[in-house]
PDB file of C-alpha atoms (C1' of nucleotides) in Angstrom:
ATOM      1  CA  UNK A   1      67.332  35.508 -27.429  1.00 86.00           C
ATOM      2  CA  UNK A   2      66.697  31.895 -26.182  1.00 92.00           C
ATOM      3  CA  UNK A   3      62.962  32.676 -26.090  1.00 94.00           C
ATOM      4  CA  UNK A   4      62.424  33.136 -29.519  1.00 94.00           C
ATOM      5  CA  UNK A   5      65.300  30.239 -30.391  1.00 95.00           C
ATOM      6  CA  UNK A   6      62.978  27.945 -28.394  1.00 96.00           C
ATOM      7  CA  UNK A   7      60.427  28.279 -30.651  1.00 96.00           C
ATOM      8  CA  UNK A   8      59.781  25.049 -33.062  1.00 94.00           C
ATOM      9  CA  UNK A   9      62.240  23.056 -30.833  1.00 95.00           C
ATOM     10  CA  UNK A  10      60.263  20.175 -29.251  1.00 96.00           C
ATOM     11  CA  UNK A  11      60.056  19.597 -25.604  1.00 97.00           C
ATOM     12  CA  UNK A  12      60.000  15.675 -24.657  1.00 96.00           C
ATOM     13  CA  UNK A  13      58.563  14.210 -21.501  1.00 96.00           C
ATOM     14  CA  UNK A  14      59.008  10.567 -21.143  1.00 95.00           C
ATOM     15  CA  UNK A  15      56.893   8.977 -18.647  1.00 94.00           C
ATOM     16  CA  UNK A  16      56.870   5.603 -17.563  1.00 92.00           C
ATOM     17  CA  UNK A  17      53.359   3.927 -15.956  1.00 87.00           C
ATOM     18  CA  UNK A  18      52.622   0.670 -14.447  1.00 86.00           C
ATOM     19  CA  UNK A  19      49.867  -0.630 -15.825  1.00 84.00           C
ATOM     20  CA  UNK A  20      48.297  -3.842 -14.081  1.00 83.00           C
ATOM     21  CA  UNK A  21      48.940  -6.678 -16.196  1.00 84.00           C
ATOM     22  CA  UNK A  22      45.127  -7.652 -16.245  1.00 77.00           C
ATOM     23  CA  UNK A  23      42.296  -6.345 -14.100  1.00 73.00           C
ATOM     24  CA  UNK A  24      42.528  -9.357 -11.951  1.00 73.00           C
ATOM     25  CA  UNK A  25      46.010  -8.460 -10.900  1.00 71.00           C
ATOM     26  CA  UNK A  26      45.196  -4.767 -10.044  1.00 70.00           C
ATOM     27  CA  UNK A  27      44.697  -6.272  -6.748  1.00 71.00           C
ATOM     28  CA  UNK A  28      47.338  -8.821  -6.671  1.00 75.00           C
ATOM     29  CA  UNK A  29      49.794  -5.926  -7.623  1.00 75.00           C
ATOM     30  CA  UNK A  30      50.737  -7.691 -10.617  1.00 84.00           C
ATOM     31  CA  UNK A  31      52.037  -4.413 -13.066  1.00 85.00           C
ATOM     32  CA  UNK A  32      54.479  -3.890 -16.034  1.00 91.00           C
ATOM     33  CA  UNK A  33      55.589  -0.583 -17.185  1.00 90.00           C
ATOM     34  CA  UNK A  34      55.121   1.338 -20.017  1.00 92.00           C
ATOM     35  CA  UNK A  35      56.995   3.861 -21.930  1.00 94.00           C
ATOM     36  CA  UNK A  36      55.517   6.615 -23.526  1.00 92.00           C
ATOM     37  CA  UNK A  37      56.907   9.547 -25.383  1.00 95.00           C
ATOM     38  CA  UNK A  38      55.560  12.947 -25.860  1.00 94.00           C
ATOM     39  CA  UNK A  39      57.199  15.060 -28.047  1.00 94.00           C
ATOM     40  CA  UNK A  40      55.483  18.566 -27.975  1.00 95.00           C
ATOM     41  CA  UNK A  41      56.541  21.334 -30.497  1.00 95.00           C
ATOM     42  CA  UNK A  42      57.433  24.993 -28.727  1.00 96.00           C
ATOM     43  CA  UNK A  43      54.839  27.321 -29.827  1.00 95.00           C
ATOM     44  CA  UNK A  44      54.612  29.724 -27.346  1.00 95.00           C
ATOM     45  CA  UNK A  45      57.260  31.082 -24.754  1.00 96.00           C
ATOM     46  CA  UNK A  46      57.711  34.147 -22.540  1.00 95.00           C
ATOM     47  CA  UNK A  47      61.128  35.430 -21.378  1.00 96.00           C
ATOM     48  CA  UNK A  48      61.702  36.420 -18.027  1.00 96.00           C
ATOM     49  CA  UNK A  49      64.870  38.569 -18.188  1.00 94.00           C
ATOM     50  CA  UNK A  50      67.251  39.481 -14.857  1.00 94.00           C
ATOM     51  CA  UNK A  51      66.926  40.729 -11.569  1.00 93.00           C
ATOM     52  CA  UNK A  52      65.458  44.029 -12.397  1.00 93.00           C
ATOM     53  CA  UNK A  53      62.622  42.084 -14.540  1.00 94.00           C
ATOM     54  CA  UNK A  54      59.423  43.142 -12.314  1.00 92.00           C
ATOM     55  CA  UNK A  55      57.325  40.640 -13.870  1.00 93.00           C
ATOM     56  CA  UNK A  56      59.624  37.454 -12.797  1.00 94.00           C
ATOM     57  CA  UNK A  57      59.898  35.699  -9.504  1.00 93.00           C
ATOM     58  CA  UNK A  58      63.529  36.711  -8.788  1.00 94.00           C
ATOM     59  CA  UNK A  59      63.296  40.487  -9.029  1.00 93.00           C
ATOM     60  CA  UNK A  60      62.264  39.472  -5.403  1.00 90.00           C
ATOM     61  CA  UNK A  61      65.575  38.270  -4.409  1.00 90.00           C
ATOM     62  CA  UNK A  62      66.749  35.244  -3.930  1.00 91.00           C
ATOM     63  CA  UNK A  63      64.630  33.023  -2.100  1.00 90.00           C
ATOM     64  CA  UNK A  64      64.248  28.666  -1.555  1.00 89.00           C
ATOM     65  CA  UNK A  65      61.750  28.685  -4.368  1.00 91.00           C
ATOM     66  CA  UNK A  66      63.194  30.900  -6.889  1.00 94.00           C
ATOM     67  CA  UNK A  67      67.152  30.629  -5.991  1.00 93.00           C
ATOM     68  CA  UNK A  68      67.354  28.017  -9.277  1.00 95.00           C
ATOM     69  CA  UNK A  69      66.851  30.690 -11.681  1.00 96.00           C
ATOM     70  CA  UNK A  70      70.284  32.265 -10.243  1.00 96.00           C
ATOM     71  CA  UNK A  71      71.807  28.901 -11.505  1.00 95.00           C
ATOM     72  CA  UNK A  72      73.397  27.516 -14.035  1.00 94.00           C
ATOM     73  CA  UNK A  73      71.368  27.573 -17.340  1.00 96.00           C
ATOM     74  CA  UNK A  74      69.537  24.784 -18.910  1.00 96.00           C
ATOM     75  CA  UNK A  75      67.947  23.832 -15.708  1.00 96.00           C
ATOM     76  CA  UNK A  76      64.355  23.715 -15.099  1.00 97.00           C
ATOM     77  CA  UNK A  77      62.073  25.790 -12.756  1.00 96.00           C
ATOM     78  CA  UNK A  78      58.600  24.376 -12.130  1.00 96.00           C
ATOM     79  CA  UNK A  79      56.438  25.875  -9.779  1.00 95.00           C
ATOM     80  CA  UNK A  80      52.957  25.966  -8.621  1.00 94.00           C
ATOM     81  CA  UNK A  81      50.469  28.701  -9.466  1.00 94.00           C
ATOM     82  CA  UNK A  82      46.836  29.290  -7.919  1.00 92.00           C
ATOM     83  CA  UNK A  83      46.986  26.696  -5.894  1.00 90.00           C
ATOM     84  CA  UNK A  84      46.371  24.146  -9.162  1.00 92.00           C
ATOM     85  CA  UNK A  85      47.941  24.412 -11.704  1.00 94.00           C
ATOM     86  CA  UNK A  86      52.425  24.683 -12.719  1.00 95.00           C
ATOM     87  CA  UNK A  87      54.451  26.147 -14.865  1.00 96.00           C
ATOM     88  CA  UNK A  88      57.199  25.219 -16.572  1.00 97.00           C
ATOM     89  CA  UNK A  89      60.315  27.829 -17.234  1.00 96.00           C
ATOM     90  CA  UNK A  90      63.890  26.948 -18.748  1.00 97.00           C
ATOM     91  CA  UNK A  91      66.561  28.624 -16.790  1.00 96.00           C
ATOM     92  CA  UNK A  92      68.758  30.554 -19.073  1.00 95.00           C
ATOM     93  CA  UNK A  93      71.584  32.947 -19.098  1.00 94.00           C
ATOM     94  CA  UNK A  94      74.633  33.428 -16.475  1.00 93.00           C
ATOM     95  CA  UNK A  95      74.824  31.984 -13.491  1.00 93.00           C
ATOM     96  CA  UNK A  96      73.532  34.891 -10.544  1.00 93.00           C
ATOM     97  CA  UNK A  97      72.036  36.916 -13.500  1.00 95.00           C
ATOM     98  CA  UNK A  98      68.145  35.575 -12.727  1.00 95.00           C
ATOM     99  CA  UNK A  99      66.477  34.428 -15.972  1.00 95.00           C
ATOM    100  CA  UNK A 100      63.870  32.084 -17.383  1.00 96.00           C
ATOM    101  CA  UNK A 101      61.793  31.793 -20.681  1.00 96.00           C
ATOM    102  CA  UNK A 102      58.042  30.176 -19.564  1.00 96.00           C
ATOM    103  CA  UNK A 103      56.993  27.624 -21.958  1.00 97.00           C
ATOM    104  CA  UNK A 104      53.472  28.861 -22.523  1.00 95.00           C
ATOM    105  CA  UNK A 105      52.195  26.956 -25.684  1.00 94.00           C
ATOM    106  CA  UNK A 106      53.039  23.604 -27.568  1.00 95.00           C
ATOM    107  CA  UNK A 107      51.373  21.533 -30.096  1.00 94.00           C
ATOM    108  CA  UNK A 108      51.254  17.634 -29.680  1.00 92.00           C
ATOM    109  CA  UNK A 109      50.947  15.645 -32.714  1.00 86.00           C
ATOM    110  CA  UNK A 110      48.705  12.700 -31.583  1.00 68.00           C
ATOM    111  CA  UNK A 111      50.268   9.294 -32.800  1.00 58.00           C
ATOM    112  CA  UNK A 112      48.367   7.684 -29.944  1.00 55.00           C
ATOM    113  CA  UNK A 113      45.522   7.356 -32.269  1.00 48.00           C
ATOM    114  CA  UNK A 114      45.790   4.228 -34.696  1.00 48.00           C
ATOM    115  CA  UNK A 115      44.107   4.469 -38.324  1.00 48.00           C
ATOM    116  CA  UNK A 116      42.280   6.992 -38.038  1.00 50.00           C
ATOM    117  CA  UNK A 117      43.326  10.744 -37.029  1.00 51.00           C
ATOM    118  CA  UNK A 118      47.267  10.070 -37.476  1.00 55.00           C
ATOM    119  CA  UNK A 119      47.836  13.629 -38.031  1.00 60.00           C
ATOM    120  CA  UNK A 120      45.825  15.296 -35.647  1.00 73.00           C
ATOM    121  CA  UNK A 121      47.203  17.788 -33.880  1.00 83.00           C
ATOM    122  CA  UNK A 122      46.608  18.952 -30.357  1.00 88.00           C
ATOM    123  CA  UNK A 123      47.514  22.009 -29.420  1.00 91.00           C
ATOM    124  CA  UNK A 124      48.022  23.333 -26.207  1.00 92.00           C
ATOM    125  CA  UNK A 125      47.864  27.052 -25.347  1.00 91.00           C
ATOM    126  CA  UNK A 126      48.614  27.736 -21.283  1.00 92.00           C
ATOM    127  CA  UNK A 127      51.379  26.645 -19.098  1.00 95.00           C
ATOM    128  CA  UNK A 128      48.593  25.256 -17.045  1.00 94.00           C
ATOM    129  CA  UNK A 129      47.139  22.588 -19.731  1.00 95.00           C
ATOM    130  CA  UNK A 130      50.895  22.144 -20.688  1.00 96.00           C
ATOM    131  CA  UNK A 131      51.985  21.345 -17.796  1.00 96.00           C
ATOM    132  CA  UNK A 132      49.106  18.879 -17.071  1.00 94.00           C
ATOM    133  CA  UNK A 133      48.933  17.485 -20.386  1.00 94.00           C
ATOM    134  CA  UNK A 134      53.090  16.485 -20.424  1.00 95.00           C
ATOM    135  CA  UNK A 135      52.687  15.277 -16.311  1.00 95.00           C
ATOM    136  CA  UNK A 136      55.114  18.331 -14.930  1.00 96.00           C
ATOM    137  CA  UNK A 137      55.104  18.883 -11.760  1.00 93.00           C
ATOM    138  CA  UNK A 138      57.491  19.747  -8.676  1.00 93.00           C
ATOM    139  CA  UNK A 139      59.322  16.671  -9.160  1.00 93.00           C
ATOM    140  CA  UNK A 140      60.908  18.043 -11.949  1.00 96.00           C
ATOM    141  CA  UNK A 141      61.947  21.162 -10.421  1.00 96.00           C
ATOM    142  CA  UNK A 142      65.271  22.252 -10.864  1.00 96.00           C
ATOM    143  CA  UNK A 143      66.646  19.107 -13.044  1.00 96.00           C
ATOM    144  CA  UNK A 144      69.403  19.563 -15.432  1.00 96.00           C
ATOM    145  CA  UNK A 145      67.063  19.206 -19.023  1.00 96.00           C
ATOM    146  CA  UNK A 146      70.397  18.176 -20.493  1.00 96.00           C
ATOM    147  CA  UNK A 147      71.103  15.193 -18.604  1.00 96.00           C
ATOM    148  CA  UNK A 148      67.273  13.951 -17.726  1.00 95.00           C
ATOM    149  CA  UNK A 149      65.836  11.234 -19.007  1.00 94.00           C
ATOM    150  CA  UNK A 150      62.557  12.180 -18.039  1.00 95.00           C
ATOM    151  CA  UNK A 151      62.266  15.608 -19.445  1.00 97.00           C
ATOM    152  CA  UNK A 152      64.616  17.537 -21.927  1.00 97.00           C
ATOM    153  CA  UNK A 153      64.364  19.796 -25.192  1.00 97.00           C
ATOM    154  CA  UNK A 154      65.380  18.994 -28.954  1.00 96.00           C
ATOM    155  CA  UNK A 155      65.846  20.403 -32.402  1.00 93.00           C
ATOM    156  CA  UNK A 156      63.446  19.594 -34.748  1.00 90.00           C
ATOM    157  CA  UNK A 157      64.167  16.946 -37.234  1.00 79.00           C
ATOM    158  CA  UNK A 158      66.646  18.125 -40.514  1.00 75.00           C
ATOM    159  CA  UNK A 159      64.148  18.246 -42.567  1.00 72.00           C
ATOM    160  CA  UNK A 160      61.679  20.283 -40.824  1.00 73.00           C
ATOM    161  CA  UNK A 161      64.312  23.371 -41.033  1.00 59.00           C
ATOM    162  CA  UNK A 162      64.519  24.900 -38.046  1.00 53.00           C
ATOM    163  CA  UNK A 163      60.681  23.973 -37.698  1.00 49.00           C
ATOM    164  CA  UNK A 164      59.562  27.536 -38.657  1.00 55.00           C
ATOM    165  CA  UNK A 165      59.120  27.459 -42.394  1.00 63.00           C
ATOM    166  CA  UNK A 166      55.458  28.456 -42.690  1.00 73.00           C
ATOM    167  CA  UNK A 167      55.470  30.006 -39.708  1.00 81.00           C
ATOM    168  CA  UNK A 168      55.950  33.525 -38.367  1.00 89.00           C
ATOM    169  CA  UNK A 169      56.657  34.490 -35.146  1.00 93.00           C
ATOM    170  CA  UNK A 170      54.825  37.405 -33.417  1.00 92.00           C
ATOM    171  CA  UNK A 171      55.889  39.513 -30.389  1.00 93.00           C
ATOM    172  CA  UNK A 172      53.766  40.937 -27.991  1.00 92.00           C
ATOM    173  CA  UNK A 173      53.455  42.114 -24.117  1.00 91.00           C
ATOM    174  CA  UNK A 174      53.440  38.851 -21.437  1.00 92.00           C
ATOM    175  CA  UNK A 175      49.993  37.539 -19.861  1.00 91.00           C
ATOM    176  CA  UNK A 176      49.251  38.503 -16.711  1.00 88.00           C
ATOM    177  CA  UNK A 177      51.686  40.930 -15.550  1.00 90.00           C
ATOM    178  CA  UNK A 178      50.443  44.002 -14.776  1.00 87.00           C
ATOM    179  CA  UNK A 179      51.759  45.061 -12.044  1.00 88.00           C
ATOM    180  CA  UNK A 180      55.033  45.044 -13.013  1.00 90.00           C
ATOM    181  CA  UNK A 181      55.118  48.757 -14.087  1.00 89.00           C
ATOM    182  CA  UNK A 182      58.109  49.381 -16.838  1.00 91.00           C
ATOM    183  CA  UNK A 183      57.806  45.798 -17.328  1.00 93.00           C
ATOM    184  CA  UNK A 184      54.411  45.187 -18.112  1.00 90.00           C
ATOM    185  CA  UNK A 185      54.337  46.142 -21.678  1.00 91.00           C
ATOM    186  CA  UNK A 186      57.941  44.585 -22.610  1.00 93.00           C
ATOM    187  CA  UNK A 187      57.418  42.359 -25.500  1.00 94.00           C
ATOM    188  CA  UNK A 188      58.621  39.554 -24.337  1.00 95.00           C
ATOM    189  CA  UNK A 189      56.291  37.098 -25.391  1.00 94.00           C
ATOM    190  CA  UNK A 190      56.868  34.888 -28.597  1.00 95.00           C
ATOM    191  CA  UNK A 191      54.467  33.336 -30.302  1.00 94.00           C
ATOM    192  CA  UNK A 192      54.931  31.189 -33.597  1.00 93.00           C
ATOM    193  CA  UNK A 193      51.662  31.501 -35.604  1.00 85.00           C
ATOM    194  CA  UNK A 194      50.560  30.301 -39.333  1.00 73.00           C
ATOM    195  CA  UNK A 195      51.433  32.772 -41.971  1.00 60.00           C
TER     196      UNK A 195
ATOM    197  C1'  DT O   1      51.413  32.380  13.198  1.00 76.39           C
ATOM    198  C1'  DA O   2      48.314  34.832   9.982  1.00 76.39           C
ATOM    199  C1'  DT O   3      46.974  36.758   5.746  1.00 76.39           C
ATOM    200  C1'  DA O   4      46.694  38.128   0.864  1.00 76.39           C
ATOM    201  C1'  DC O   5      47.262  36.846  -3.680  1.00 76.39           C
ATOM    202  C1'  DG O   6      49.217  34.970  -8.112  1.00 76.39           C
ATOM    203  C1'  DA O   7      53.483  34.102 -15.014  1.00 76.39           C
ATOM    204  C1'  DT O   8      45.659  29.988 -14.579  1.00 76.39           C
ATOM    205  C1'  DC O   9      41.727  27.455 -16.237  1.00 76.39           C
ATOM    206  C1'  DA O  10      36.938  26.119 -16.721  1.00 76.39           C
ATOM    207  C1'  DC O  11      32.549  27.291 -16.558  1.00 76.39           C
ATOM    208  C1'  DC O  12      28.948  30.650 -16.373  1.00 76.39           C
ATOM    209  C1'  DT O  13      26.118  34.547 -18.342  1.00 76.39           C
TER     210       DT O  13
ATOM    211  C1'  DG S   1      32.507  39.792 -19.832  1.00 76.39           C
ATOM    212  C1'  DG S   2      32.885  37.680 -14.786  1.00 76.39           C
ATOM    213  C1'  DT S   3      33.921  34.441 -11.051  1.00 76.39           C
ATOM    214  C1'  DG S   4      35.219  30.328  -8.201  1.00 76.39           C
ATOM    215  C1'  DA S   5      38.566  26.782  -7.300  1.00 76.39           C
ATOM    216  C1'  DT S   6      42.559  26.131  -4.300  1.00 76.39           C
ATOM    217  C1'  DC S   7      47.406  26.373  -1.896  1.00 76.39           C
ATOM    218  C1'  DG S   8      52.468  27.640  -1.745  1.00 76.39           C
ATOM    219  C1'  DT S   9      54.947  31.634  -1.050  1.00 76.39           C
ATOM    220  C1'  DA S  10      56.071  36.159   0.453  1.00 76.39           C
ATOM    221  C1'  DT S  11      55.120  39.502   3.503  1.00 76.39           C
ATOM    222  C1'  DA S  12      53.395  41.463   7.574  1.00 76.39           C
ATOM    223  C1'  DC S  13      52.635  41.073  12.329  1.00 76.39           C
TER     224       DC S  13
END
DNA sequence: TATACGATCACCT
DNA sequence: GGTGATCGTATAC
């Protein structure tokens, strides 16, 4: 089940900004770019599984927005949710079988901080803060995650094991789903939580 | 064309 | 615990 296989795998965004290259030149239009890296550990993920799945977008039918979940796996599907905030889902399974896990939680280790705080960890529960926090939006809807440069998923480092020693993952119904009758109390939500 | 509402979050009590 | 923000999408007309 990818959804739980997700789990301790890292999601990286790389992002690229212009920064002016001193406030002068903000004006003048004077900017180099910068690189940054965020590498955010899976923590929490939701499947949602085929056409019959009441809870996901594509027991619907096939439509503009959700036809990329009938695609090829390993895509990604970002969409927009009350009007503010997106989500980010990993298409998965056969092609014209409709599936997606949503990536619902990650933790961040901060490196951005110098001295002082090297370790701290920030973690993220909600698509909504997730998806803010790593810069996801529409523009990165349906992109091939193994072939981006600007957003892709990957296994934790060898010595880290599979990223789940110390950790145990607990299953329980999705968020926010309750109208989707025989679906609703599936658990199909994965959460990897401290022993 | 019009309307209702959601795989949410932040802020309030 | 409750509610407002805010808009794309699906559905109804």
């Amino acid at each position: 089940m990818v959804a739980k296989d997700l789990l301790g795998k890292y999601v990286v965004r790389r992002v690229v900004e212009n920064r002016p290259t001193s406030s002068k030149n903000k004006k003048a239009g004077f900017h180099y770019p910068v690189e940054k890296i965020i590498r955010a550990k899976i923590t929490e993920t939701e499947a949602y599984h085929g056409p019959k799945d009441l809870a996901s977008h594509a027991s619907r039918g096939k439509t503009s927005r959700t036809e990329v979940m009938f695609g090829r796996a390993g895509r990604s599907y970002v969409y927009l949710i009350y009007g503010m905030y997106h989500c980010f889902n990993i298409v998965t399974d056969k092609e014209n079988f409709p599936s997606a896990v949503l990536i619902r939680g990650v933790e961040i280790k901060n490196l951005k901080i110098k001295n002082k705080n090297d370790n701290l960890k920030l973690k993220i529960n909600g698509p909504g803060k997730l998806c803010r926090e790593l810069k996801i939006n529409k523009e990165l809807n349906n992109i091939d995650l193994t072939k981006s440069r600007e957003l892709w998923v990957e296994d934790p480092a060898p010595q880290e094991g599979r990223g789940k020693s110390g950790y145990l993952i607990r299953r329980m119904p999705r968020i926010g789903v309750d109208y989707a009758k025989e679906y609703k109390d599936k658990k199909w939500r994965f959460v990897l939580t401290s022993k």
